[in-house]
Amino acid sequence: MTVDAQNPGRTVTTPIAAAYPEMAGKTAVITGAARGMGAQFARGLATRGVNVVGGDINDTQMKETAQQINAELATESLVAQPGTVVGARVDVTDPDEHEALAQVALREFGRIDFWINNAGVFPFALVDDITREQIALTLDVNVEGVLFGAQAASRHMEQGGAIVNMSSVSALRVRKGRGAYCTSKAAVAHLTESLAVELGDKGIRVNSIAPGYIDTEMTRWVQEDPAALARALDSVPLHRLGAPEEVFGPLLFLLSDSARYVTGHSIAVDGGSRHV
Ligand SMILES: NC(=O)c1ccc[n+]([C@@H]2O[C@H](COP(=O)([O-])OP(=O)(O)OC[C@H]3O[C@@H](n4cnc5c(N)ncnc54)[C@H](O)[C@@H]3O)[C@@H](O)[C@H]2O)c1
């Protein structure tokens, strides 16, 4: 791992080395996979032999991302037979679109083993100013989107499976201007526990990940404002932003057999920022 001297706070990381051979041949559905962490999750799973259906409201970018990952896998993969990434459209606020996404996975790959509720929005509005539309959209995408995704997964995980929901350090620590977002992510953390308690009967484990500042489009505003970046890094004991690959490592563990007795849990991947 090295720090990029041209970009203070940014980090260039080596790929996560962990391999879980038992995952090859399985199928994952990932929402919000056109870019950012979702795209990295798709890439990381496919290089380990997992077939992926990536869904995003931006279906043009989703299809381009899928094509790009498949092209990379043709020349570089951790296993002899990498997975295939299929891109599809989904608006996670609509339960029927989740079902359609599940049907793509069943048609293309015949099974669903993993479901990652990753799509999210991150609006800025002070409490005095939050509009009805802003709070509704935030809860629709970030909370209902997780619920509808879990419902679709639960209907189709016939041999059990694992669901991972993207919560946030914002579920644990509030920030000015992020009232709607923090509320939505706290709800995701709690919903994850409810899902785990109910879906255990079907052999489905449900966990969440709570990232801190991760280097994606969602945190571009921090990276482009030196004062904001300095403030952000002050609150991170490891003094740098995380890379999507560094969230992928814990995700991989949660999906794997190594975590087969772990459910209803949240893993913070935040460089320690929840404590500051
Ligand atoms: N980046 C961070 O620092 C950070 C920190 C904590 C939590 N998270 C969470 O991690 C997840 C991924 O974040 P990211 O940084 O990769 O974000 P990102 O903005 O780069 O990607 C989010 C993706 O979700 C898609 N999306 C938005 N609304 C959608 C909808 N209604 N239906 C389907 N897709 C939709 C977007 O098109 C986009 O491709 C989000 O849930 C986010 O809240 C991110």
Coordinates of C-alpha atoms and ligand atoms in Angstrom, one line a residue:
M1 CA 0.0 0.0 0.0
T2 CA 1.4 3.4 -0.9
V3 CA 0.2 7.0 -0.5
D4 CA 0.0 9.0 -3.8
A5 CA 2.3 12.0 -3.1
Q6 CA 0.5 14.1 -5.8
N7 CA -2.9 13.6 -4.1
P8 CA -2.6 13.9 -0.3
G9 CA -5.1 11.7 1.4
R10 CA -5.6 9.5 -1.6
T11 CA -4.3 6.0 -1.5
V12 CA -3.3 3.6 -4.1
T13 CA -3.8 0.0 -2.9
T14 CA -2.7 -3.3 -4.0
P15 CA -5.6 -5.7 -4.8
I16 CA -7.0 -7.7 -2.0
A17 CA -5.4 -11.1 -2.2
A18 CA -8.0 -13.3 -0.4
A19 CA -9.4 -16.1 -2.5
Y20 CA -12.4 -18.2 -1.6
P21 CA -12.5 -21.0 -4.2
E22 CA -15.9 -22.2 -2.9
M23 CA -17.4 -19.1 -4.4
A24 CA -16.6 -19.9 -8.0
G25 CA -19.7 -20.7 -10.1
K26 CA -22.0 -18.9 -7.8
T27 CA -24.1 -15.9 -8.8
A28 CA -24.3 -12.4 -7.3
V29 CA -26.7 -9.5 -7.9
I30 CA -25.3 -6.1 -7.1
T31 CA -27.3 -2.9 -7.3
G32 CA -25.7 0.5 -8.0
A33 CA -22.9 -1.3 -9.9
A34 CA -22.4 1.1 -12.8
R35 CA -19.5 2.8 -10.9
G36 CA -17.9 3.3 -7.5
M37 CA -17.9 0.5 -5.0
G38 CA -20.6 -1.5 -6.8
A39 CA -18.4 -1.7 -9.9
Q40 CA -15.4 -2.7 -7.8
F41 CA -17.5 -5.5 -6.1
A42 CA -18.6 -6.8 -9.5
R43 CA -14.9 -6.9 -10.8
G44 CA -13.6 -8.5 -7.6
L45 CA -16.3 -11.2 -7.5
A46 CA -16.0 -12.0 -11.2
T47 CA -12.3 -12.4 -11.0
R48 CA -12.9 -15.1 -8.4
G49 CA -15.3 -17.0 -10.7
V50 CA -18.6 -15.5 -9.5
N51 CA -21.1 -14.6 -12.2
V52 CA -22.6 -11.1 -11.6
V53 CA -25.7 -9.3 -12.6
G54 CA -25.1 -5.6 -12.0
G55 CA -28.1 -3.3 -11.9
D56 CA -28.2 0.5 -12.0
I57 CA -30.7 3.3 -12.8
N58 CA -28.0 4.5 -15.2
D59 CA -28.2 1.5 -17.5
T60 CA -26.0 2.9 -20.2
Q61 CA -23.1 3.3 -17.8
M62 CA -24.0 -0.1 -16.2
K63 CA -23.6 -1.9 -19.6
E64 CA -20.4 -0.1 -20.4
T65 CA -19.0 -1.1 -17.0
A66 CA -20.0 -4.7 -17.5
Q67 CA -18.3 -4.7 -20.9
Q68 CA -15.2 -3.2 -19.5
I69 CA -14.9 -5.7 -16.7
N70 CA -15.5 -8.6 -19.0
A71 CA -12.8 -7.4 -21.3
E72 CA -10.3 -7.0 -18.4
L73 CA -11.2 -10.6 -17.2
A74 CA -10.4 -12.0 -20.6
T75 CA -6.7 -11.2 -20.0
E76 CA -6.4 -11.1 -16.2
S77 CA -8.3 -13.2 -13.6
L78 CA -7.5 -15.0 -10.4
V79 CA -9.2 -18.2 -11.6
A80 CA -9.0 -20.2 -14.9
Q81 CA -12.7 -19.5 -15.5
P82 CA -13.7 -16.0 -14.4
G83 CA -17.3 -15.1 -14.0
T84 CA -19.3 -13.0 -16.5
V85 CA -20.8 -9.6 -15.6
V86 CA -24.2 -8.8 -17.1
G87 CA -25.5 -5.2 -16.9
A88 CA -29.2 -4.4 -16.5
R89 CA -31.4 -1.5 -15.5
V90 CA -32.9 -1.3 -12.1
D91 CA -34.5 1.5 -10.1
V92 CA -34.3 0.1 -6.6
T93 CA -37.3 2.1 -5.4
D94 CA -39.5 -0.2 -7.5
P95 CA -40.1 -3.8 -6.1
D96 CA -41.1 -5.0 -9.6
E97 CA -37.7 -3.8 -11.0
H98 CA -35.9 -5.9 -8.4
E99 CA -37.9 -8.9 -9.5
A100 CA -37.0 -8.2 -13.1
L101 CA -33.3 -8.0 -12.0
A102 CA -33.6 -11.4 -10.2
Q103 CA -35.1 -12.9 -13.4
V104 CA -32.1 -11.7 -15.4
A105 CA -29.9 -13.6 -13.0
L106 CA -32.0 -16.7 -13.1
R107 CA -32.2 -16.6 -16.9
E108 CA -28.5 -16.0 -17.4
F109 CA -27.0 -18.1 -14.6
G110 CA -29.8 -20.3 -13.1
R111 CA -29.3 -19.3 -9.5
I112 CA -28.8 -16.5 -7.0
D113 CA -26.4 -16.9 -4.1
F114 CA -25.4 -13.4 -3.1
W115 CA -27.4 -10.1 -3.2
I116 CA -25.6 -6.8 -2.5
N117 CA -27.9 -3.8 -1.9
N118 CA -25.4 -1.1 -2.7
A119 CA -27.3 1.6 -4.7
G120 CA -27.5 4.8 -2.7
V121 CA -28.0 8.6 -2.9
F122 CA -26.2 11.2 -0.7
P123 CA -28.1 14.5 -0.7
F124 CA -26.9 17.6 1.2
A125 CA -29.6 19.7 3.0
L126 CA -29.6 21.3 6.4
V127 CA -32.4 20.2 8.7
D128 CA -34.2 23.5 8.3
D129 CA -34.2 23.2 4.5
I130 CA -34.8 19.5 3.8
T131 CA -37.8 19.2 1.5
R132 CA -40.4 16.5 1.4
E133 CA -39.1 15.4 -1.9
Q134 CA -35.5 15.1 -0.7
I135 CA -36.3 13.0 2.4
A136 CA -38.7 10.8 0.4
L137 CA -36.1 10.1 -2.3
T138 CA -33.4 9.4 0.3
L139 CA -35.6 6.9 2.2
D140 CA -37.0 5.4 -1.0
V141 CA -33.6 4.6 -2.5
N142 CA -31.5 4.0 0.6
V143 CA -34.0 2.1 2.8
E144 CA -36.9 0.8 0.7
G145 CA -34.4 -0.1 -2.0
V146 CA -32.6 -2.4 0.5
L147 CA -35.9 -3.9 1.7
F148 CA -37.2 -4.6 -1.8
G149 CA -33.8 -6.1 -2.8
A150 CA -33.9 -8.4 0.2
Q151 CA -37.4 -9.5 -0.6
A152 CA -36.4 -10.4 -4.2
A153 CA -33.3 -12.2 -2.9
S154 CA -35.3 -14.1 -0.3
R155 CA -37.8 -15.3 -2.9
H156 CA -35.1 -16.8 -5.1
M157 CA -32.3 -18.0 -2.9
E158 CA -33.5 -21.5 -2.9
Q159 CA -30.3 -23.0 -1.5
G160 CA -29.8 -20.3 1.1
G161 CA -27.4 -17.4 0.5
A162 CA -25.9 -14.2 1.8
I163 CA -27.2 -10.6 1.5
V164 CA -25.0 -7.6 2.3
N165 CA -26.4 -4.1 2.6
M166 CA -24.4 -0.9 2.4
S167 CA -24.9 1.2 5.5
S168 CA -22.4 3.9 6.4
V169 CA -20.3 5.4 9.2
S170 CA -23.1 8.0 9.0
A171 CA -25.4 5.4 10.8
L172 CA -23.1 5.8 13.8
R173 CA -21.9 9.4 13.5
V174 CA -24.0 12.4 12.3
R175 CA -22.7 15.2 10.0
K176 CA -24.2 18.6 9.4
G177 CA -26.3 18.7 6.2
R178 CA -26.6 15.0 6.1
G179 CA -29.7 14.5 8.3
A180 CA -31.7 12.6 5.7
Y181 CA -28.7 10.4 4.7
C182 CA -27.6 9.6 8.3
T183 CA -31.2 8.7 9.1
S184 CA -31.5 6.4 6.1
K185 CA -28.2 4.6 6.9
A186 CA -29.1 4.1 10.5
A187 CA -32.3 2.5 9.2
V188 CA -30.3 0.3 6.9
A189 CA -28.3 -1.0 9.9
H190 CA -31.4 -1.7 11.9
L191 CA -33.3 -3.2 8.9
T192 CA -30.3 -5.5 8.4
E193 CA -30.8 -7.0 11.9
S194 CA -34.5 -7.5 11.3
L195 CA -33.8 -9.2 7.9
A196 CA -31.2 -11.5 9.6
V197 CA -33.7 -12.6 12.3
E198 CA -36.4 -13.4 9.8
L199 CA -34.4 -14.9 6.9
G200 CA -32.3 -17.2 9.0
D201 CA -35.1 -19.7 8.6
K202 CA -34.3 -19.9 4.9
G203 CA -30.5 -20.3 5.5
I204 CA -30.0 -16.7 4.3
R205 CA -27.4 -14.6 6.2
V206 CA -27.8 -10.8 6.2
N207 CA -25.1 -8.4 7.2
S208 CA -24.1 -4.8 6.5
I209 CA -21.0 -2.8 5.8
A210 CA -20.5 0.7 7.2
P211 CA -17.9 2.5 5.1
G212 CA -16.2 5.8 6.1
Y213 CA -14.8 8.2 3.4
I214 CA -14.2 6.0 0.3
D215 CA -12.7 7.3 -2.9
T216 CA -15.6 7.4 -5.3
E217 CA -17.8 9.9 -7.1
M218 CA -19.9 10.2 -4.0
T219 CA -16.9 11.8 -2.1
R220 CA -15.6 13.8 -5.0
W221 CA -16.7 17.0 -3.2
V222 CA -14.3 16.3 -0.3
Q223 CA -11.5 15.5 -2.6
E224 CA -11.9 18.7 -4.7
D225 CA -12.0 21.0 -1.6
P226 CA -8.6 21.1 0.2
A227 CA -10.2 22.4 3.4
A228 CA -12.9 19.8 3.4
L229 CA -10.3 17.1 2.7
A230 CA -8.1 18.2 5.6
R231 CA -11.2 18.2 7.9
A232 CA -12.2 14.8 6.7
L233 CA -8.7 13.3 7.1
D234 CA -8.5 14.8 10.6
S235 CA -11.4 12.5 11.6
V236 CA -9.7 9.4 10.2
P237 CA -7.2 7.8 12.5
L238 CA -5.5 6.1 9.5
H239 CA -5.2 9.6 7.8
R240 CA -6.4 8.7 4.4
L241 CA -9.5 7.9 2.4
G242 CA -10.3 4.3 1.8
A243 CA -10.3 2.7 -1.7
P244 CA -13.3 0.7 -3.0
E245 CA -11.0 -2.4 -3.0
E246 CA -10.6 -2.0 0.8
V247 CA -14.4 -2.3 1.2
F248 CA -14.4 -5.3 -1.2
G249 CA -12.2 -7.3 1.2
P250 CA -14.7 -7.3 4.1
L251 CA -17.6 -7.8 1.6
L252 CA -15.8 -10.9 0.2
F253 CA -15.4 -12.3 3.8
L254 CA -19.1 -11.7 4.6
L255 CA -20.2 -13.5 1.4
S256 CA -17.9 -16.4 1.9
D257 CA -18.2 -19.7 3.8
S258 CA -15.7 -18.3 6.3
A259 CA -18.5 -16.1 7.6
R260 CA -21.1 -18.8 7.6
Y261 CA -22.0 -18.2 11.3
V262 CA -22.1 -14.4 10.9
T263 CA -25.5 -12.8 10.5
G264 CA -27.1 -9.5 11.6
H265 CA -23.7 -7.9 11.9
S266 CA -22.3 -4.6 10.7
I267 CA -18.6 -4.2 9.8
A268 CA -17.3 -0.7 9.9
V269 CA -14.7 0.0 7.1
D270 CA -13.8 3.5 8.0
G271 CA -10.1 3.8 9.0
G272 CA -11.5 4.2 12.6
S273 CA -13.4 7.4 11.9
R274 CA -16.5 6.3 13.8
H275 CA -14.5 6.9 17.0
V276 CA -13.4 10.4 16.3
Ligands
LIG1 N1 -18.3 6.6 -1.0 C1 -18.4 6.7 0.3 O1 -17.6 7.3 1.0 C2 -19.5 5.9 1.1 C3 -19.4 5.9 2.5 C4 -20.4 5.2 3.2 C5 -21.4 4.5 2.5 N2 -21.5 4.6 1.1 C6 -22.5 3.9 0.5 O2 -22.0 2.9 -0.4 C7 -22.9 2.7 -1.5 C8 -22.1 2.9 -2.8 O3 -21.5 4.2 -2.8 P1 -20.5 4.8 -3.9 O4 -19.6 5.7 -3.2 O5 -20.0 3.7 -4.7 O6 -21.6 5.7 -4.7 P2 -21.7 6.2 -6.2 O7 -22.5 7.4 -6.2 O8 -20.3 6.2 -6.9 O9 -22.5 5.0 -6.9 C9 -23.9 4.8 -6.5 C10 -24.6 4.1 -7.7 O10 -26.0 3.9 -7.3 C11 -26.8 4.2 -8.4 N3 -28.1 4.6 -8.1 C12 -28.6 5.7 -7.5 N4 -29.9 5.7 -7.3 C13 -30.3 4.5 -7.8 C14 -31.6 3.9 -8.0 N5 -32.7 4.5 -7.6 N6 -31.7 2.6 -8.5 C15 -30.5 2.0 -8.9 N7 -29.3 2.6 -8.8 C16 -29.2 3.8 -8.3 C17 -26.0 5.4 -9.1 O11 -26.5 5.5 -10.5 C18 -24.6 5.0 -9.0 O12 -24.1 4.2 -10.1 C19 -24.0 3.7 -1.3 O13 -25.1 3.0 -0.7 C20 -23.4 4.7 -0.4 O14 -24.4 5.4 0.3 C21 -20.5 5.3 0.4

